[in-house]
Amino acid sequence: MAGSLNRVTLIGNVGQDPEIRNLNSGSSVANLSLATSETWRDKDGEKQERTEWHRIVVWNDGLIGVIEKFVKKGSKIMIEGQLQTRKWQDQDGNDRYSTEVVLTGFDGKLLLLGDSGGGNREQNHNADRPGNRRSDGASSGGGRNNRDEREQRDDNRDRGRQDQRGNFSRDVDDDIPF
């Protein structure tokens, strides 16, 4: 094997509200716990469940901002990062080890899949960006609402197809020989 890969992808629920700390160096760090569960039926047909808890450490300021605004206890998220084990000493001077999934720089990814209340936080997060539609029907990029935009699209569909630049052309299927 020429190389190696240290990549972790997890989908689960956040176990408690994330802890965000500002360091003396000016950077921030977010810590959260993520629960992943699997269920199965044993040989007697009884439902069994096993939950694994994962420590997540985020060093990416952009992701920390998203976590601070949108991630709470019970939120369903997907993360991608690297597995790291660090050594530390407890109060008695004994060596301890912690294995964490670390999200740093461009390597770390966080996807908001929803929350325990049934809402989709990813949708709400994207609504705050210019040009994206909000889930309440208003457009954050202009003064028109979704209904006006939908009517305009329907009118344009009747006239032809729109290319990526917004130009319309008439496609005639009669030229196809079959």
Short mmCIF file of C-alpha atoms in Angstrom, two decimals, residues 7 11 21 23 39 42 67 86 111 150 162 169-170 172:
data_model
loop_
_atom_site.label_atom_id
_atom_site.label_comp_id
_atom_site.label_asym_id
_atom_site.label_seq_id
_atom_site.Cartn_x
_atom_site.Cartn_y
_atom_site.Cartn_z
CA ARG A 7 -10.89 9.68 7.52
CA ILE A 11 -24.02 10.43 11.33
CA ARG A 21 -14.21 28.21 23.96
CA LEU A 23 -8.45 30.68 23.35
CA THR A 39 -30.39 -1.65 16.36
CA ASP A 42 -31.50 -11.01 18.64
CA ILE A 67 -22.27 25.01 15.38
CA ARG A 86 -3.99 12.58 22.48
CA LEU A 111 -23.71 18.71 7.52
CA ARG A 150 -43.10 30.08 -9.45
CA GLN A 162 -33.65 28.31 -19.93
CA SER A 169 -34.41 28.72 -26.43
CA ARG A 170 -37.10 26.70 -28.12
CA VAL A 172 -38.26 21.20 -30.92
#
